[in-house]
Amino acid sequence: MRFQANEWTARSLPLMTWIEHGGVFDARIEAEVLVQEMPRLYALSQSSPRESLRWRASGLSDLALSERRYWLRLEASAQLMLVCQRCMHPLSLDLQVKRRFLVARNEAMASKLEDAAQDDYDVIAHDKHFDLLALVEDELLLALPIVPKHLQCEPPGTSQAVAPLQSNRPKPFAVLSSLKSITDDDKRSED
Ligand SMILES: [Zn+2]
């Protein structure tokens, strides 16, 4: 962190002042304390997290129509152990979040700016004791898939439910050997 003031923590941050100072947090939350630090997110976890959570927040400001705007950029990555909703086996999910927020002076300004906001950012209101970690947790929760699933898996019981071979179907080995002789022929013709 570039700017260090003892009373400022990621749990209680004077948001706009921190941004004015070009504040940066680049932090890691160890796996052992994630359940306490992010109880809403890790209540969904089926087993203790194995990997630490990484997050980075930085403040910057710019001028738009001679009005100074305050921005918060947020990146986070976390691993969650869930249950796959298709095969019901454990699923290790890697969550990635990359967001930016326009910081309004107060709640009233925030709702006004919200109406004009673009799709690529959200508006948050300034708070003298802003909880940055709660925002990280909120964004990771929003990044969760509605139905967590492996990319490829089968519902339980599918492997046993193989249809019996019909007698009029060609024997699989006969098909294989005819394919093999075709490729052999191809090889010969290439020689
Ligand atoms: Zn699965």
mmCIF file of C-alpha atoms and ligand atoms in Angstrom:
data_model
loop_
_atom_site.group_PDB
_atom_site.id
_atom_site.type_symbol
_atom_site.label_atom_id
_atom_site.label_comp_id
_atom_site.label_asym_id
_atom_site.label_seq_id
_atom_site.Cartn_x
_atom_site.Cartn_y
_atom_site.Cartn_z
ATOM 1 C CA MET A 1 0.000 0.000 0.000
ATOM 2 C CA ARG A 2 1.448 3.330 -1.042
ATOM 3 C CA PHE A 3 -0.413 5.469 1.454
ATOM 4 C CA GLN A 4 -0.361 4.250 4.986
ATOM 5 C CA ALA A 5 -2.361 5.789 7.779
ATOM 6 C CA ASN A 6 -2.721 3.735 10.896
ATOM 7 C CA GLU A 7 -6.435 4.232 11.354
ATOM 8 C CA TRP A 8 -7.194 3.322 7.745
ATOM 9 C CA THR A 9 -7.898 -0.295 7.043
ATOM 10 C CA ALA A 10 -9.661 -2.099 4.229
ATOM 11 C CA ARG A 11 -12.602 -2.469 6.624
ATOM 12 C CA SER A 12 -12.870 1.238 7.379
ATOM 13 C CA LEU A 13 -11.636 3.555 4.687
ATOM 14 C CA PRO A 14 -12.439 7.230 4.049
ATOM 15 C CA LEU A 15 -13.060 6.380 0.416
ATOM 16 C CA MET A 16 -12.643 9.727 -1.368
ATOM 17 C CA THR A 17 -9.693 10.843 0.765
ATOM 18 C CA TRP A 18 -8.015 7.530 0.059
ATOM 19 C CA ILE A 19 -8.608 7.984 -3.686
ATOM 20 C CA GLU A 20 -7.252 11.565 -3.534
ATOM 21 C CA HIS A 21 -4.056 10.118 -2.119
ATOM 22 C CA GLY A 22 -3.865 7.610 -4.983
ATOM 23 C CA GLY A 23 -4.453 4.805 -2.540
ATOM 24 C CA VAL A 24 -3.638 1.231 -3.460
ATOM 25 C CA PHE A 25 -4.266 -2.029 -1.651
ATOM 26 C CA ASP A 26 -2.615 -5.150 -3.006
ATOM 27 C CA ALA A 27 -3.442 -7.898 -0.607
ATOM 28 C CA ARG A 28 -3.983 -11.539 0.033
ATOM 29 C CA ILE A 29 -6.301 -13.177 2.537
ATOM 30 C CA GLU A 30 -4.914 -16.495 3.710
ATOM 31 C CA ALA A 31 -7.090 -19.570 3.275
ATOM 32 C CA GLU A 32 -7.232 -20.219 7.043
ATOM 33 C CA VAL A 33 -9.079 -16.953 7.789
ATOM 34 C CA LEU A 34 -11.323 -16.727 4.713
ATOM 35 C CA VAL A 35 -14.333 -18.269 6.431
ATOM 36 C CA GLN A 36 -14.217 -15.551 9.118
ATOM 37 C CA GLU A 37 -13.325 -12.708 6.756
ATOM 38 C CA MET A 38 -15.877 -13.539 4.028
ATOM 39 C CA PRO A 39 -18.608 -15.515 5.821
ATOM 40 C CA ARG A 40 -21.305 -14.890 3.190
ATOM 41 C CA LEU A 41 -19.123 -16.235 0.368
ATOM 42 C CA TYR A 42 -17.569 -19.163 2.216
ATOM 43 C CA ALA A 43 -20.860 -20.317 3.736
ATOM 44 C CA LEU A 44 -21.439 -21.762 0.247
ATOM 45 C CA SER A 45 -18.180 -23.699 0.358
ATOM 46 C CA GLN A 46 -18.414 -27.461 0.909
ATOM 47 C CA SER A 47 -14.922 -27.746 2.329
ATOM 48 C CA SER A 48 -12.319 -25.391 3.739
ATOM 49 C CA PRO A 49 -10.745 -23.161 1.134
ATOM 50 C CA ARG A 50 -7.276 -24.320 0.080
ATOM 51 C CA GLU A 51 -6.118 -21.242 -1.754
ATOM 52 C CA SER A 52 -5.774 -17.723 -0.474
ATOM 53 C CA LEU A 53 -7.862 -14.940 -1.956
ATOM 54 C CA ARG A 54 -6.041 -12.215 -3.860
ATOM 55 C CA TRP A 55 -7.437 -8.761 -4.277
ATOM 56 C CA ARG A 56 -6.262 -5.396 -5.469
ATOM 57 C CA ALA A 57 -7.973 -2.038 -5.204
ATOM 58 C CA SER A 58 -6.733 1.272 -6.505
ATOM 59 C CA GLY A 59 -8.141 4.762 -6.505
ATOM 60 C CA LEU A 60 -7.823 7.292 -9.296
ATOM 61 C CA SER A 61 -9.506 10.497 -10.335
ATOM 62 C CA ASP A 62 -10.076 12.351 -13.592
ATOM 63 C CA LEU A 63 -11.802 15.470 -14.865
ATOM 64 C CA ALA A 64 -15.069 15.339 -16.781
ATOM 65 C CA LEU A 65 -16.632 18.696 -17.748
ATOM 66 C CA SER A 66 -14.386 20.390 -15.145
ATOM 67 C CA GLU A 67 -15.871 18.121 -12.512
ATOM 68 C CA ARG A 68 -13.466 15.856 -10.637
ATOM 69 C CA ARG A 69 -14.571 12.250 -10.663
ATOM 70 C CA TYR A 70 -13.365 9.578 -8.287
ATOM 71 C CA TRP A 71 -12.888 6.004 -9.391
ATOM 72 C CA LEU A 72 -12.243 2.779 -7.613
ATOM 73 C CA ARG A 73 -10.790 -0.143 -9.530
ATOM 74 C CA LEU A 74 -11.149 -3.600 -8.070
ATOM 75 C CA GLU A 75 -9.712 -6.968 -9.010
ATOM 76 C CA ALA A 76 -10.093 -10.172 -7.064
ATOM 77 C CA SER A 77 -9.603 -13.877 -7.537
ATOM 78 C CA ALA A 78 -10.729 -16.648 -5.231
ATOM 79 C CA GLN A 79 -11.202 -20.390 -5.184
ATOM 80 C CA LEU A 80 -14.400 -21.956 -3.888
ATOM 81 C CA MET A 81 -15.176 -25.617 -3.261
ATOM 82 C CA LEU A 82 -18.761 -26.233 -4.328
ATOM 83 C CA VAL A 83 -20.858 -29.222 -5.376
ATOM 84 C CA CYS A 84 -21.460 -29.695 -9.099
ATOM 85 C CA GLN A 85 -25.198 -29.514 -9.739
ATOM 86 C CA ARG A 86 -24.991 -32.101 -12.526
ATOM 87 C CA CYS A 87 -22.807 -34.932 -11.196
ATOM 88 C CA MET A 88 -22.987 -33.931 -7.496
ATOM 89 C CA HIS A 89 -19.207 -34.339 -7.119
ATOM 90 C CA PRO A 90 -16.956 -31.636 -5.649
ATOM 91 C CA LEU A 91 -16.270 -28.726 -7.938
ATOM 92 C CA SER A 92 -13.362 -26.363 -7.520
ATOM 93 C CA LEU A 93 -14.406 -23.018 -8.897
ATOM 94 C CA ASP A 94 -12.014 -20.181 -9.705
ATOM 95 C CA LEU A 95 -13.770 -16.851 -9.432
ATOM 96 C CA GLN A 96 -12.346 -13.772 -11.115
ATOM 97 C CA VAL A 97 -13.641 -10.253 -10.710
ATOM 98 C CA LYS A 98 -12.561 -7.059 -12.424
ATOM 99 C CA ARG A 99 -14.777 -4.030 -11.835
ATOM 100 C CA ARG A 100 -14.667 -0.276 -11.657
ATOM 101 C CA PHE A 101 -16.829 2.041 -9.640
ATOM 102 C CA LEU A 102 -17.602 5.704 -9.819
ATOM 103 C CA VAL A 103 -17.633 7.150 -6.317
ATOM 104 C CA ALA A 104 -20.378 9.681 -5.595
ATOM 105 C CA ARG A 105 -20.175 12.243 -2.771
ATOM 106 C CA ASN A 106 -23.281 10.897 -1.084
ATOM 107 C CA GLU A 107 -26.252 8.576 -1.526
ATOM 108 C CA ALA A 108 -28.389 11.195 -3.301
ATOM 109 C CA MET A 109 -25.611 11.902 -5.826
ATOM 110 C CA ALA A 110 -25.089 8.171 -6.228
ATOM 111 C CA SER A 111 -28.661 7.513 -7.327
ATOM 112 C CA LYS A 112 -28.488 10.506 -9.696
ATOM 113 C CA LEU A 113 -25.237 9.251 -11.247
ATOM 114 C CA GLU A 114 -26.602 5.718 -11.353
ATOM 115 C CA ASP A 115 -29.178 6.776 -13.952
ATOM 116 C CA ALA A 116 -26.463 8.094 -16.249
ATOM 117 C CA ALA A 117 -24.025 5.269 -15.560
ATOM 118 C CA GLN A 118 -22.582 3.182 -18.384
ATOM 119 C CA ASP A 119 -22.690 -0.575 -18.418
ATOM 120 C CA ASP A 120 -19.021 -0.968 -17.612
ATOM 121 C CA TYR A 121 -19.136 0.581 -14.137
ATOM 122 C CA ASP A 122 -21.340 0.885 -11.077
ATOM 123 C CA VAL A 123 -21.845 3.833 -8.767
ATOM 124 C CA ILE A 124 -21.106 3.660 -5.056
ATOM 125 C CA ALA A 125 -21.549 6.349 -2.443
ATOM 126 C CA HIS A 126 -18.672 7.800 -0.450
ATOM 127 C CA ASP A 127 -18.407 6.593 3.110
ATOM 128 C CA LYS A 128 -15.991 7.757 5.804
ATOM 129 C CA HIS A 129 -15.767 4.152 6.938
ATOM 130 C CA PHE A 130 -16.096 2.305 3.674
ATOM 131 C CA ASP A 131 -15.784 -1.473 3.954
ATOM 132 C CA LEU A 132 -13.672 -2.421 0.943
ATOM 133 C CA LEU A 133 -13.593 -6.100 1.867
ATOM 134 C CA ALA A 134 -17.395 -6.251 1.942
ATOM 135 C CA LEU A 135 -17.357 -4.867 -1.602
ATOM 136 C CA VAL A 136 -14.847 -7.542 -2.663
ATOM 137 C CA GLU A 137 -17.118 -10.187 -1.123
ATOM 138 C CA ASP A 138 -20.233 -8.711 -2.810
ATOM 139 C CA GLU A 139 -18.569 -8.759 -6.216
ATOM 140 C CA LEU A 140 -17.336 -12.339 -5.841
ATOM 141 C CA LEU A 141 -20.848 -13.407 -4.825
ATOM 142 C CA LEU A 142 -22.224 -11.714 -7.935
ATOM 143 C CA ALA A 143 -19.659 -13.542 -10.069
ATOM 144 C CA LEU A 144 -20.916 -16.956 -8.903
ATOM 145 C CA PRO A 145 -22.667 -19.001 -11.586
ATOM 146 C CA ILE A 146 -26.373 -19.548 -10.868
ATOM 147 C CA VAL A 147 -25.933 -23.300 -11.349
ATOM 148 C CA PRO A 148 -22.319 -24.357 -10.712
ATOM 149 C CA LYS A 149 -21.300 -27.255 -12.991
ATOM 150 C CA HIS A 150 -18.158 -28.915 -14.328
ATOM 151 C CA LEU A 151 -17.474 -28.094 -17.957
ATOM 152 C CA GLN A 152 -17.856 -31.795 -18.781
ATOM 153 C CA CYS A 153 -19.490 -34.398 -16.584
ATOM 154 C CA GLU A 154 -22.412 -36.808 -16.470
ATOM 155 C CA PRO A 155 -25.405 -36.892 -14.147
ATOM 156 C CA PRO A 156 -25.066 -39.696 -11.562
ATOM 157 C CA GLY A 157 -26.157 -43.126 -12.862
ATOM 158 C CA THR A 158 -25.652 -42.318 -16.556
ATOM 159 C CA SER A 159 -22.684 -44.663 -17.046
ATOM 160 C CA GLN A 160 -24.729 -47.760 -16.001
ATOM 161 C CA ALA A 161 -27.610 -46.875 -18.315
ATOM 162 C CA VAL A 162 -25.980 -48.105 -21.536
ATOM 163 C CA ALA A 163 -28.492 -49.299 -24.118
ATOM 164 C CA PRO A 164 -28.076 -53.008 -25.067
ATOM 165 C CA LEU A 165 -26.477 -53.574 -28.464
ATOM 166 C CA GLN A 166 -28.922 -54.432 -31.191
ATOM 167 C CA SER A 167 -28.133 -57.531 -33.287
ATOM 168 C CA ASN A 168 -28.540 -55.751 -36.631
ATOM 169 C CA ARG A 169 -25.977 -53.080 -35.712
ATOM 170 C CA PRO A 170 -22.523 -53.591 -37.236
ATOM 171 C CA LYS A 171 -20.083 -55.086 -34.753
ATOM 172 C CA PRO A 172 -17.860 -52.268 -33.395
ATOM 173 C CA PHE A 173 -14.666 -54.246 -34.037
ATOM 174 C CA ALA A 174 -15.644 -54.883 -37.666
ATOM 175 C CA VAL A 175 -16.137 -51.118 -38.088
ATOM 176 C CA LEU A 176 -12.760 -50.460 -36.450
ATOM 177 C CA SER A 177 -10.889 -52.933 -38.638
ATOM 178 C CA SER A 178 -12.469 -51.547 -41.829
ATOM 179 C CA LEU A 179 -11.456 -48.027 -40.718
ATOM 180 C CA LYS A 180 -7.957 -49.319 -40.041
ATOM 181 C CA SER A 181 -7.652 -50.848 -43.501
ATOM 182 C CA ILE A 182 -8.750 -47.545 -45.063
ATOM 183 C CA THR A 183 -6.073 -45.621 -43.166
ATOM 184 C CA ASP A 184 -3.517 -48.294 -44.057
ATOM 185 C CA ASP A 185 -4.472 -47.880 -47.718
ATOM 186 C CA ASP A 186 -4.148 -44.105 -47.353
ATOM 187 C CA LYS A 187 -0.696 -44.543 -45.890
ATOM 188 C CA ARG A 188 0.308 -46.817 -48.733
ATOM 189 C CA SER A 189 -0.938 -44.376 -51.363
ATOM 190 C CA GLU A 190 1.085 -41.604 -49.702
ATOM 191 C CA ASP A 191 4.289 -43.664 -49.973
HETATM 192 ZN ZN ZN B 1 -19.997 -32.376 -12.490
#
